[in-house]
Tab-separated table of C-alpha atoms in Angstrom:
chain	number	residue	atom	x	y	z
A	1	UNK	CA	16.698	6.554	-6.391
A	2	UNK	CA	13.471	5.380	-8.160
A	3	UNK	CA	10.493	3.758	-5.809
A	4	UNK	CA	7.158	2.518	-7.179
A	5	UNK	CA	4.304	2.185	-4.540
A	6	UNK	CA	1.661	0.240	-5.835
A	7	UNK	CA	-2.232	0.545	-5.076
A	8	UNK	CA	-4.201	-2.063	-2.743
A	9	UNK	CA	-3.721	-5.360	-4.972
A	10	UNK	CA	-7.380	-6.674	-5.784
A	11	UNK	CA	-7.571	-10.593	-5.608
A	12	UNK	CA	-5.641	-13.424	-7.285
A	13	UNK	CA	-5.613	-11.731	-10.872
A	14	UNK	CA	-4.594	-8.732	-9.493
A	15	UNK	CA	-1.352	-10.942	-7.874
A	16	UNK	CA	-1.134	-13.147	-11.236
A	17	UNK	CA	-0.437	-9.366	-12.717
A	18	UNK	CA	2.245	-8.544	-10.493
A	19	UNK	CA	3.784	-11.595	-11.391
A	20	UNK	CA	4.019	-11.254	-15.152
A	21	UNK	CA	5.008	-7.556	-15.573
A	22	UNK	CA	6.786	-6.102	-12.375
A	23	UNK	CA	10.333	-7.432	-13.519
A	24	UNK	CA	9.234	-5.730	-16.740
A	25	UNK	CA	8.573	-2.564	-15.142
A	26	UNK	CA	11.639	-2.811	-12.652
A	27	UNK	CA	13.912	-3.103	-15.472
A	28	UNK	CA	12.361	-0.435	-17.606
A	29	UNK	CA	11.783	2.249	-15.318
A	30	UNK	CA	15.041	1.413	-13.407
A	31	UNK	CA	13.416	1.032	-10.286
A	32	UNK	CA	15.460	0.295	-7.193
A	33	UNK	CA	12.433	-0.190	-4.586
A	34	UNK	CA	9.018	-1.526	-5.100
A	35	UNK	CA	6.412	-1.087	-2.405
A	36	UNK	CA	2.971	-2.811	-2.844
A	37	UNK	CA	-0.484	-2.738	-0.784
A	38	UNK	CA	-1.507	-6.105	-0.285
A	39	UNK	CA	-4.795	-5.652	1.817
A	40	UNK	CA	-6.852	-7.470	-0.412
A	41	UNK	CA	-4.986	-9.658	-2.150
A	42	UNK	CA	-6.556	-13.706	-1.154
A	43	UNK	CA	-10.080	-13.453	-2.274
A	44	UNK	CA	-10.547	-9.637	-1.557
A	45	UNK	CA	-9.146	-10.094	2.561
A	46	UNK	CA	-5.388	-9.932	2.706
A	47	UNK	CA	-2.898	-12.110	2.177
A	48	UNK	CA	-1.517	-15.513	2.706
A	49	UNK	CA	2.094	-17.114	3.085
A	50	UNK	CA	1.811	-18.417	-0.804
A	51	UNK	CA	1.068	-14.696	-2.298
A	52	UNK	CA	3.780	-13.230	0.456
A	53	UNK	CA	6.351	-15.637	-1.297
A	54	UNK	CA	4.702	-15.183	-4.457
A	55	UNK	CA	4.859	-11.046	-4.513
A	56	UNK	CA	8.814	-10.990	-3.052
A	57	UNK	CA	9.736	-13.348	-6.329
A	58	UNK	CA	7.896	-11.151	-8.977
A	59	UNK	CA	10.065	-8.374	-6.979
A	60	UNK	CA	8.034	-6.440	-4.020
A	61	UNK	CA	10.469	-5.269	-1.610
A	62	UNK	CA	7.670	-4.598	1.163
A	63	UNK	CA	4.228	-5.934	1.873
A	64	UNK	CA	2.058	-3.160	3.862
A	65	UNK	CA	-1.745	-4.377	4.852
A	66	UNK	CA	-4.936	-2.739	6.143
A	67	UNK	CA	-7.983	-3.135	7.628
A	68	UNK	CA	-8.067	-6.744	6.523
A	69	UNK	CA	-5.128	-7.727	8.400
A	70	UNK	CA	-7.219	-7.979	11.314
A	71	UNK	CA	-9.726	-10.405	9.353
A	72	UNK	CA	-8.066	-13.669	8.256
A	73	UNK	CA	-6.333	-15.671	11.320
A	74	UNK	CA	-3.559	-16.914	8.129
A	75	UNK	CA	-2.364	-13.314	7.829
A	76	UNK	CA	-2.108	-12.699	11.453
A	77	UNK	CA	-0.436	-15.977	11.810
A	78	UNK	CA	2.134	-14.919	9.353
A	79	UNK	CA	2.723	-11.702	10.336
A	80	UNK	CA	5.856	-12.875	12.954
A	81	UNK	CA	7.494	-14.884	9.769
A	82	UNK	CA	8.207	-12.202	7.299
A	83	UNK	CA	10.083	-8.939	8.103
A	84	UNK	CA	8.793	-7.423	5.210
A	85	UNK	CA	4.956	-7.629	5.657
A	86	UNK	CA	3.720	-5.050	7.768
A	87	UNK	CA	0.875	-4.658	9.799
A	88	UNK	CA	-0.345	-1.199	10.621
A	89	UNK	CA	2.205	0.205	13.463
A	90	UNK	CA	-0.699	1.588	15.856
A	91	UNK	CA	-2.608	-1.610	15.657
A	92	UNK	CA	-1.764	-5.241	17.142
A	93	UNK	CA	1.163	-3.305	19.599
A	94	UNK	CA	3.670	-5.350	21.027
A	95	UNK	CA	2.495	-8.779	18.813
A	96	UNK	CA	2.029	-9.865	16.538
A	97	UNK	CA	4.440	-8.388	13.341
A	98	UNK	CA	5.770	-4.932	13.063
A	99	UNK	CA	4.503	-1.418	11.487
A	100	UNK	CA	7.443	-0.673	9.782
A	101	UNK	CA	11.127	-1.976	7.975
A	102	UNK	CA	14.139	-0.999	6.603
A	103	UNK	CA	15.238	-2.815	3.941
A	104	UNK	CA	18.168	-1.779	1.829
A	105	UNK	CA	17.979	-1.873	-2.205
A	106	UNK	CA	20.841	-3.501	-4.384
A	107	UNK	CA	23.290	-0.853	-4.139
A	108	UNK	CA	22.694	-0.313	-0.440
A	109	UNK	CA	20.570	2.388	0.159
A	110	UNK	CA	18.139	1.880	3.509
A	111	UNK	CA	14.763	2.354	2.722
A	112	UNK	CA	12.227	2.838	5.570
A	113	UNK	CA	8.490	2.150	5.465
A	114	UNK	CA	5.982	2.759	7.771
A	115	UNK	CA	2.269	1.849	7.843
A	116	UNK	CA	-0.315	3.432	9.895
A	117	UNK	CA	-4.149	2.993	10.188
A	118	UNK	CA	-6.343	5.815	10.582
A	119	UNK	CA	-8.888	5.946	13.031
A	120	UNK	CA	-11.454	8.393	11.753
A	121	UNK	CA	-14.901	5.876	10.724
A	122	UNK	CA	-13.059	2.761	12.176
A	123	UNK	CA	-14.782	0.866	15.083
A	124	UNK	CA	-11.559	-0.563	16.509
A	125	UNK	CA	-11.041	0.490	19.597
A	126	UNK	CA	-7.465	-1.038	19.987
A	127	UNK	CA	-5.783	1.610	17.417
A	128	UNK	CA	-3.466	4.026	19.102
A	129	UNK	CA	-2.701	7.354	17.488
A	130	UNK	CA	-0.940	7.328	13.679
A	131	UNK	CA	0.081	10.825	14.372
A	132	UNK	CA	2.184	9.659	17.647
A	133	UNK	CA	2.927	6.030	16.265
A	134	UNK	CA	4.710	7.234	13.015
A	135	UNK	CA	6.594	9.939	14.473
A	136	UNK	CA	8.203	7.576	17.444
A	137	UNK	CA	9.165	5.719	14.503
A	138	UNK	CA	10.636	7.831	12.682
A	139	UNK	CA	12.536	9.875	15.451
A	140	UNK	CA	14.180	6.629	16.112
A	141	UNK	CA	15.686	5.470	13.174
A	142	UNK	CA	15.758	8.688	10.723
A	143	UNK	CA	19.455	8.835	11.390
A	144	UNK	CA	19.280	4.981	9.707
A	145	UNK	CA	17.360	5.849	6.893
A	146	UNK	CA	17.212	9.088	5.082
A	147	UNK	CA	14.617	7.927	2.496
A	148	UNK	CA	10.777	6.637	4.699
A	149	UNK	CA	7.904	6.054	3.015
A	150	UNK	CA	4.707	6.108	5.057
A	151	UNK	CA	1.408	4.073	4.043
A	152	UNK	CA	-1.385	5.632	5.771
A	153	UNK	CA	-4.512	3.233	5.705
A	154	UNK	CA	-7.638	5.633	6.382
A	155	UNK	CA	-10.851	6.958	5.794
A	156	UNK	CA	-11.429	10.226	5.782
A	157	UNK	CA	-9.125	12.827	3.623
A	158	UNK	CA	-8.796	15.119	6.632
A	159	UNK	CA	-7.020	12.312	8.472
A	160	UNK	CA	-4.362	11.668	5.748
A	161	UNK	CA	-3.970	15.640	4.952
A	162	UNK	CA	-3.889	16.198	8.620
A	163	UNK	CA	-0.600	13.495	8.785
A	164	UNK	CA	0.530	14.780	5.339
A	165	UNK	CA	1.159	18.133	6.771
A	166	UNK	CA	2.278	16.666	10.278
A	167	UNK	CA	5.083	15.019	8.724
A	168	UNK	CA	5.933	17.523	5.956
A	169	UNK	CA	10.129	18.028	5.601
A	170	UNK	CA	10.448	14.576	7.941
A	171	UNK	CA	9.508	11.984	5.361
A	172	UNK	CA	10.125	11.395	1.947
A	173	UNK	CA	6.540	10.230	1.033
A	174	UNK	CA	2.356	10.212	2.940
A	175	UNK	CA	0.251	7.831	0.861
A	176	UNK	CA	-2.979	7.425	1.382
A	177	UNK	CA	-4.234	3.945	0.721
A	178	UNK	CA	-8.123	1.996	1.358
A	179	UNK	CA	-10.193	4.516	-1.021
A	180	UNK	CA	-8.907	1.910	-4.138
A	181	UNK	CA	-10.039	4.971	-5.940
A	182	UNK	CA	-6.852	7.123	-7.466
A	183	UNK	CA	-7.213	11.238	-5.979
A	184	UNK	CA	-6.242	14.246	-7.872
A	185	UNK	CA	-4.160	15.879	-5.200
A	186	UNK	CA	-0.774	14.499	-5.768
A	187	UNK	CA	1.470	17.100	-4.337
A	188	UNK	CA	4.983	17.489	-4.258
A	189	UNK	CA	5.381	20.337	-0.978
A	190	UNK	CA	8.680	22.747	-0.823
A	191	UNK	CA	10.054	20.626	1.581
A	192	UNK	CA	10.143	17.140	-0.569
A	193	UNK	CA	7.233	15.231	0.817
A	194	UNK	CA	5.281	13.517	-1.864
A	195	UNK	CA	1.733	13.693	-1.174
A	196	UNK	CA	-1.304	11.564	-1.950
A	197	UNK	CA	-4.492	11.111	-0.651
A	198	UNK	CA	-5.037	7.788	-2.285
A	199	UNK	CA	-2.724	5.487	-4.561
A	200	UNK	CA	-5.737	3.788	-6.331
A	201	UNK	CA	-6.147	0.184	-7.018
A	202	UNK	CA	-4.896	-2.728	-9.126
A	203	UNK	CA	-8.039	-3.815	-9.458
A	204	UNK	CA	-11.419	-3.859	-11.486
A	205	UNK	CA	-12.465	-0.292	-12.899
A	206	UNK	CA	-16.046	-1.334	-12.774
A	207	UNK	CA	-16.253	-2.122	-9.106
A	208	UNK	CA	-16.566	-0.756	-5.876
A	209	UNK	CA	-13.209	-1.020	-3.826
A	210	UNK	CA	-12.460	-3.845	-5.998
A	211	UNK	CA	-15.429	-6.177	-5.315
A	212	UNK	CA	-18.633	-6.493	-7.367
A	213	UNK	CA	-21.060	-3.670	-6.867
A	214	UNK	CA	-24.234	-5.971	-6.360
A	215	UNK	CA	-23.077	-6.889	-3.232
A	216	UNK	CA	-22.345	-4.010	-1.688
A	217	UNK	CA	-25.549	-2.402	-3.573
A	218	UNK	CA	-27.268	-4.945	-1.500
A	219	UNK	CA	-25.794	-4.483	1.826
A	220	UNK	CA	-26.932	-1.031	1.374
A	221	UNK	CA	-30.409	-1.513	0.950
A	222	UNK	CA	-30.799	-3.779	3.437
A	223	UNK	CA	-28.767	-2.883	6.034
A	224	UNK	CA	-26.912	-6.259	5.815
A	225	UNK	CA	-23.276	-6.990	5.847
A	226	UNK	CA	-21.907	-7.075	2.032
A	227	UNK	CA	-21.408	-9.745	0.433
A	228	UNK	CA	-17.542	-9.612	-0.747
A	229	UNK	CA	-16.582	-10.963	-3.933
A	230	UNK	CA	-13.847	-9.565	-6.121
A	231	UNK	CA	-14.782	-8.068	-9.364
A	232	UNK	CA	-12.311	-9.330	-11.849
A	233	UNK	CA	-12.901	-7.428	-15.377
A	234	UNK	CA	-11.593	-4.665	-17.252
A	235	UNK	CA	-8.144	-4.010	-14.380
A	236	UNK	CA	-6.330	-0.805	-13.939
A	237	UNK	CA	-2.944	-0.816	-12.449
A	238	UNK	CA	-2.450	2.280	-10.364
A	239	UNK	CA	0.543	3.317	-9.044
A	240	UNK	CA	2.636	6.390	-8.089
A	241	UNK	CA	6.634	6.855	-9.260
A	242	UNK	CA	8.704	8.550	-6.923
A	243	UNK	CA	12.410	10.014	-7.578
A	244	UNK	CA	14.010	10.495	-4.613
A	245	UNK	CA	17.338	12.148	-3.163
A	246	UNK	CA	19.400	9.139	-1.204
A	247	UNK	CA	21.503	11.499	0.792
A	248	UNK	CA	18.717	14.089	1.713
A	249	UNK	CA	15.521	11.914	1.279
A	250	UNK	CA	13.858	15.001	-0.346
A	251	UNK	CA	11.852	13.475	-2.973
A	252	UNK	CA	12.499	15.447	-6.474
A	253	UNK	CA	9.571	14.233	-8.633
A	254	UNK	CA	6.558	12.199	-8.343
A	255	UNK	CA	3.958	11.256	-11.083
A	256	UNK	CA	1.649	8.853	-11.561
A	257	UNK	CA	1.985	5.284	-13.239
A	258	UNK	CA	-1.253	4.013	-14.540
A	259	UNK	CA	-2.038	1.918	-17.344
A	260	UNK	CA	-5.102	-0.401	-18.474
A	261	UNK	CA	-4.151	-4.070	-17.846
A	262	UNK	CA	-5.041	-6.295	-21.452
A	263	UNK	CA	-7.434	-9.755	-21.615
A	264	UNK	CA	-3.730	-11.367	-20.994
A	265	UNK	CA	-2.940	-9.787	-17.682
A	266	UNK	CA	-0.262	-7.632	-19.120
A	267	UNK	CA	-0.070	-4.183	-19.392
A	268	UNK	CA	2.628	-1.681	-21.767
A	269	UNK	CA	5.147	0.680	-20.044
């Protein structure tokens, strides 16, 4: 079974990209599940209902958020509406949404995903731990779904090694999402967990986390908080391809899919 996980979407451009080429890509690669990180997807701060039913047309199976799901009172309003979104699972507990799915692709195979939130260099005091939130998930529905992805939304690398090794031989995939900048650790361990430490971005190239640099330059040097605005030249679509066993949920390969996006929004296979 073939899954592409996508990198933290970047704005409306970075949406309008999804649009045009993901059947493209589905068709081409022969991809069965697509998985996309929509943290920062309406102006730079999550998402709405419009790019939730926007993304599922263009063909994203599941929706996992960030940090910025806690920002925008339209994404947590939505969060109860669509079973595919998820919030972080240690964050917002009990209400509103859920922190993970299983959603089956067209010839039936369950696919779980999970998304957790580190807590490493995050003042939220409301997160519970990732380590213990993923694996009560998982210990209660891995006899429902062989293949689970996990999305793990954090800051430091220790954090998402630490959770890569923790759930070595129980998942099929750790990826690290938030940096928007694509690591060079992508590891395939002897017991078929992917690992990476971050996806990457569709997003600007020239930019920092997707939004302009002058704005966060400034925040910087004055000690104020950044000014936000998405940088919208010169895209990269980052992504990571994973091949993976349906009956075992080993994964067997994993590479990754990045190309330059053109001045039309579309990029080659």
């Amino acid at each position: 079974m073939k899954l592409l996980f996508v990198g933290e979407v970047v704005g409306k451009r970075g949406k309008t990209i999804l649009q045009k080429n993901l059947s493209r890509i589905r068709n081409e690669l022969e991809l069965d599940f697509v998985i996309v990180n929509g943290n920062k997807i309406d102006n730079g701060f999550s998402v709405n209902s419009e790019d939730v039913e926007d993304l599922e047309r263009a063909g994203v199976d599941v929706i996992t958020l960030g940090d910025n799901c806690f920002k925008k009172r339209a994404t947590v309003e939505l969060l109860d509406s669509y079973d595919f979104v998820l919030r972080p699972a240690n964050a917002f507990i009990g209400n509103p949404g859920r922190g993970f799915t299983i959603r089956e692709t067209s010839s039936n195979i369950p696919v779980c995903v999970i998304s957790v939130f580190g807590r490493t260099n995050f003042k939220n005091p409301m997160l519970n731990d990732p380590f213990m939130a993923a694996k009560g998930i998982i210990k209660q529905h891995e006899d429902s779904a062989k293949i689970i992805i996990v999305d793990f939304h954090a800051n430091a690398t220790s954090e998402k090694l630490c959770l890569g090794y923790f759930l070595s031989g129980r998942v099929s995939a750790v990826i690290g999402t938030h940096f928007s900048v694509q690591t060079a650790d992508l590891n395939l361990d002897d017991n078929g967990t992917a690992y990476i430490s971050d996806v990457g971005i569709l997003g600007s190239k020239y930019s920092v986390v997707g939004y302009r640099p002058e704005g966060i330059i400034e925040s910087y040097m004055t000690s104020l908080f950044p000014r936000k605005k998405v940088a919208e030249n010169d895209y990269i679509f980052n992504s990571l391809l994973l091949d993976i066993d349906p009956e075992t949920g080993r994964t067997r390969t994993v590479s990754c899919f990045n190309r330059d996006v053109d001045k039309n929004d579309r990029i080659e296979i």
